[in-house]
PDB file of C-alpha atoms in Angstrom:
ATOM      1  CA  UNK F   1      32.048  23.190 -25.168  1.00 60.00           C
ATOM      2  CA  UNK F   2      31.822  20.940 -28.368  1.00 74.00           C
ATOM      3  CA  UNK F   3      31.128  17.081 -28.153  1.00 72.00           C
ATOM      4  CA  UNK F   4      32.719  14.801 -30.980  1.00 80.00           C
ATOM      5  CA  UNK F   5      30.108  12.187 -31.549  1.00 78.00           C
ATOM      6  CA  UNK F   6      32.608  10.129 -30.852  1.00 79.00           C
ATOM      7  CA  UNK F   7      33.023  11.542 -27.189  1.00 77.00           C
ATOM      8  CA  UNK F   8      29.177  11.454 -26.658  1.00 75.00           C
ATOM      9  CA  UNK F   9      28.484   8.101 -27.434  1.00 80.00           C
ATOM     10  CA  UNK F  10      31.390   6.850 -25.111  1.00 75.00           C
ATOM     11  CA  UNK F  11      29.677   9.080 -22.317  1.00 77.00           C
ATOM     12  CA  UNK F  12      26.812   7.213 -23.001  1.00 77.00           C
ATOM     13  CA  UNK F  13      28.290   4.299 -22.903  1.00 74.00           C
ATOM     14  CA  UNK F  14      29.672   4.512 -19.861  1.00 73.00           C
ATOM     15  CA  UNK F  15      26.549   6.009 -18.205  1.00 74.00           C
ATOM     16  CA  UNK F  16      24.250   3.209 -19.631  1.00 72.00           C
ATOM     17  CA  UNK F  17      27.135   0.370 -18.303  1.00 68.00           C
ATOM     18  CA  UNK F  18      27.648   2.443 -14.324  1.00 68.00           C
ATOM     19  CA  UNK F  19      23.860   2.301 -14.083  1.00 63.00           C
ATOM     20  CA  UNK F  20      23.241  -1.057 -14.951  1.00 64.00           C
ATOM     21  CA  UNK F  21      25.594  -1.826 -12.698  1.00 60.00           C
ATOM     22  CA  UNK F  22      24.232  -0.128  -9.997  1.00 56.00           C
ATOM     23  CA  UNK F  23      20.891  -0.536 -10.145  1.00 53.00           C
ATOM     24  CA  UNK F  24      20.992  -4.003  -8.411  1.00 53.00           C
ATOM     25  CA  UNK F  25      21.928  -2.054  -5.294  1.00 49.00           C
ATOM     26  CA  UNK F  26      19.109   0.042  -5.392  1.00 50.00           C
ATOM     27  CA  UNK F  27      16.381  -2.750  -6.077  1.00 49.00           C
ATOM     28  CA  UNK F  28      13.613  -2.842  -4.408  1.00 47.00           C
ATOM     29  CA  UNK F  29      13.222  -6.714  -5.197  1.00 46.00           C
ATOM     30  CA  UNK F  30      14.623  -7.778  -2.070  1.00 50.00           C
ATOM     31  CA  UNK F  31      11.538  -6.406  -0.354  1.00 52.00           C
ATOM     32  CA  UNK F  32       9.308  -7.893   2.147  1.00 57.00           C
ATOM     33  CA  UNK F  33       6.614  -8.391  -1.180  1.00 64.00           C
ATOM     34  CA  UNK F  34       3.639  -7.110   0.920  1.00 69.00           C
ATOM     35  CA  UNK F  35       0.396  -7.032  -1.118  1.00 74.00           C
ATOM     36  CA  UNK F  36      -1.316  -4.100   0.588  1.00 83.00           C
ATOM     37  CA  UNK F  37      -4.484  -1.962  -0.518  1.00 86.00           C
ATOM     38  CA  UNK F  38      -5.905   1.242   0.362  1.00 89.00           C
ATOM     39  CA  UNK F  39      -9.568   1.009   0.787  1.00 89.00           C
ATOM     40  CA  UNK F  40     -10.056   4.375  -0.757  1.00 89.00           C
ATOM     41  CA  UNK F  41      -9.525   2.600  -4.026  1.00 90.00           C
ATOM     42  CA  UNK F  42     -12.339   0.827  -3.258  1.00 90.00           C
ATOM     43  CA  UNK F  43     -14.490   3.426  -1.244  1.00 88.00           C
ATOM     44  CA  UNK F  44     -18.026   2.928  -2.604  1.00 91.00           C
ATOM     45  CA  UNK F  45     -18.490  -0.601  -2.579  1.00 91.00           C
ATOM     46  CA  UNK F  46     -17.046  -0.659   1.006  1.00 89.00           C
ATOM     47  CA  UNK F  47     -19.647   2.251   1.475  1.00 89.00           C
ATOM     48  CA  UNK F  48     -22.140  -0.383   0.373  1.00 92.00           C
ATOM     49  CA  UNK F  49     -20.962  -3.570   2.027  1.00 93.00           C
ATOM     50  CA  UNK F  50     -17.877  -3.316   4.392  1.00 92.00           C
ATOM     51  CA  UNK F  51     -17.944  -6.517   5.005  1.00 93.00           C
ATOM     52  CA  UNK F  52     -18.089  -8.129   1.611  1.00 93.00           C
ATOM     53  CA  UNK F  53     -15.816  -6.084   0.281  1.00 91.00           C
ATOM     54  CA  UNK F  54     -13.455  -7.171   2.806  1.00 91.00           C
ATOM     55  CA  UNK F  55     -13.874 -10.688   2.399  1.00 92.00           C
ATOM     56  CA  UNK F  56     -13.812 -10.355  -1.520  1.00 91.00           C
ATOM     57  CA  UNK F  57      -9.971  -8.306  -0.430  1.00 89.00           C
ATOM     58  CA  UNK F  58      -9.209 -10.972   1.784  1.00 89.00           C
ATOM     59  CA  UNK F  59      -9.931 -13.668  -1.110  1.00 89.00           C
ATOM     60  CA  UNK F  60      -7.638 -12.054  -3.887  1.00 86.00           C
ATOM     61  CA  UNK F  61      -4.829 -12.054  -1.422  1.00 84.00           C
ATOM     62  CA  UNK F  62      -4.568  -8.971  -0.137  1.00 84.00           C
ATOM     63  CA  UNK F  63      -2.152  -9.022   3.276  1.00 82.00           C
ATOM     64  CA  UNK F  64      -2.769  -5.132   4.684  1.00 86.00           C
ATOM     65  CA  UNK F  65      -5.333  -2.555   4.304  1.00 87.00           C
ATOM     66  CA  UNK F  66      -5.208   1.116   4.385  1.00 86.00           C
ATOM     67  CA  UNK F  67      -7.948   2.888   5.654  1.00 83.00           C
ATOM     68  CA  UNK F  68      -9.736   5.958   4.357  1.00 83.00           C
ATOM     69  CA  UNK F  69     -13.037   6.205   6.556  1.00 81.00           C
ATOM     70  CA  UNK F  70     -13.361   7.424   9.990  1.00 84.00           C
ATOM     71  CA  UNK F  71     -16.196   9.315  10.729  1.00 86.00           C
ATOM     72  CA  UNK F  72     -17.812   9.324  14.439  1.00 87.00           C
ATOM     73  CA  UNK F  73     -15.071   7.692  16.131  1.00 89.00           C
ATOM     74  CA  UNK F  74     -15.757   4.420  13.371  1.00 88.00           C
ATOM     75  CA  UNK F  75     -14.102   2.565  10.249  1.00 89.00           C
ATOM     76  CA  UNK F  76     -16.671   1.613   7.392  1.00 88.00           C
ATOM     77  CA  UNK F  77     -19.502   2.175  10.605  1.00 89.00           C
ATOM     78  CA  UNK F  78     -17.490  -0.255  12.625  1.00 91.00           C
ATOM     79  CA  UNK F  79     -16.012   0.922  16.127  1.00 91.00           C
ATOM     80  CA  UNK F  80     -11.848   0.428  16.218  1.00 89.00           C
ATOM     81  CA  UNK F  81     -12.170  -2.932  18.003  1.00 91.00           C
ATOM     82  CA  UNK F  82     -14.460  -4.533  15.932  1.00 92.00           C
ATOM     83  CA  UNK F  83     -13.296  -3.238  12.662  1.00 89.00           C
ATOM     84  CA  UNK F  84      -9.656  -5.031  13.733  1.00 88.00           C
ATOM     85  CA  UNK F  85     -11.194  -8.187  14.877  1.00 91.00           C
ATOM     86  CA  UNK F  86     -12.578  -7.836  11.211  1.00 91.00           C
ATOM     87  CA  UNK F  87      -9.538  -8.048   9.752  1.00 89.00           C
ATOM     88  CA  UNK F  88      -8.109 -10.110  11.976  1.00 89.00           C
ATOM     89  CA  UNK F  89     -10.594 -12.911  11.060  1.00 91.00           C
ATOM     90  CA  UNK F  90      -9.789 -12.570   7.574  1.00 90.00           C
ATOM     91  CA  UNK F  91      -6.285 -12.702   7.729  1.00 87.00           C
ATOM     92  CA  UNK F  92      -5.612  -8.905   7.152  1.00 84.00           C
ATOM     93  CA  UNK F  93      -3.522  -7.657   9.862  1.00 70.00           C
ATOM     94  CA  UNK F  94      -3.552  -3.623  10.675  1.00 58.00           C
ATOM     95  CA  UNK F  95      -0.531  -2.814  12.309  1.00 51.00           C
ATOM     96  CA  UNK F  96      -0.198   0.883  12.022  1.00 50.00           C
ATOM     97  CA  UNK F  97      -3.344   1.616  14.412  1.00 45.00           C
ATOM     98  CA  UNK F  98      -2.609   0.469  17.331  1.00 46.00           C
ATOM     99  CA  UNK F  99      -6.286   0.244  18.350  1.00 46.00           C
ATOM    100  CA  UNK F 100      -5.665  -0.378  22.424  1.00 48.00           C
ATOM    101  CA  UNK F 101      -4.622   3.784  22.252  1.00 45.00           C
ATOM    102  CA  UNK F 102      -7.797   5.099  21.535  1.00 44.00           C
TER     103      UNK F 102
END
């Protein structure tokens, strides 16, 4: 099959104008805006002070966390309960581990 130029730039056209159109229904813009973090991004200074770091996460704005240590039963050398209550008193909720399970 041959394509004028002609045909091809209408085609284009048309494809540039349906998903322009459409790409309002498929923004993510309307989200929740959640500023979230994974703490593996920040592994060696929380290896080095959990606690700082955490407050220093807290103070840029972060709203959730994402784990990535949990060795012997604890998170950053804190025990479940106390490493929520951490983030609890800074203002950095957890809510994927529901901590009351384990």
């Amino acid at each position: 099959m041959k394509l004028s130029r002609r045909s091809f730039i209408k085609s284009s056209g048309l494809a540039l104008a349906s998903a322009s159109l459409a790409s309002p229904l498929f923004s993510f813009a309307k989200s929740k805006g959640v500023l979230a973090i994974q703490l593996y991004t920040v592994r060696e200074d929380m290896g080095k002070d959990p606690l700082g770091t955490l407050k220093q996460i807290a103070g840029i704005g972060y709203q959730h966390v994402e784990h990535a240590n949990y060795k012997e039963r604890k998170f950053y050398g804190y025990t479940p309960v106390e490493f929520k209550k951490i983030l609890a008193d800074l203002g950095i909720p957890r809510e994927r581990i529901k901590i009351e399970e384990w």
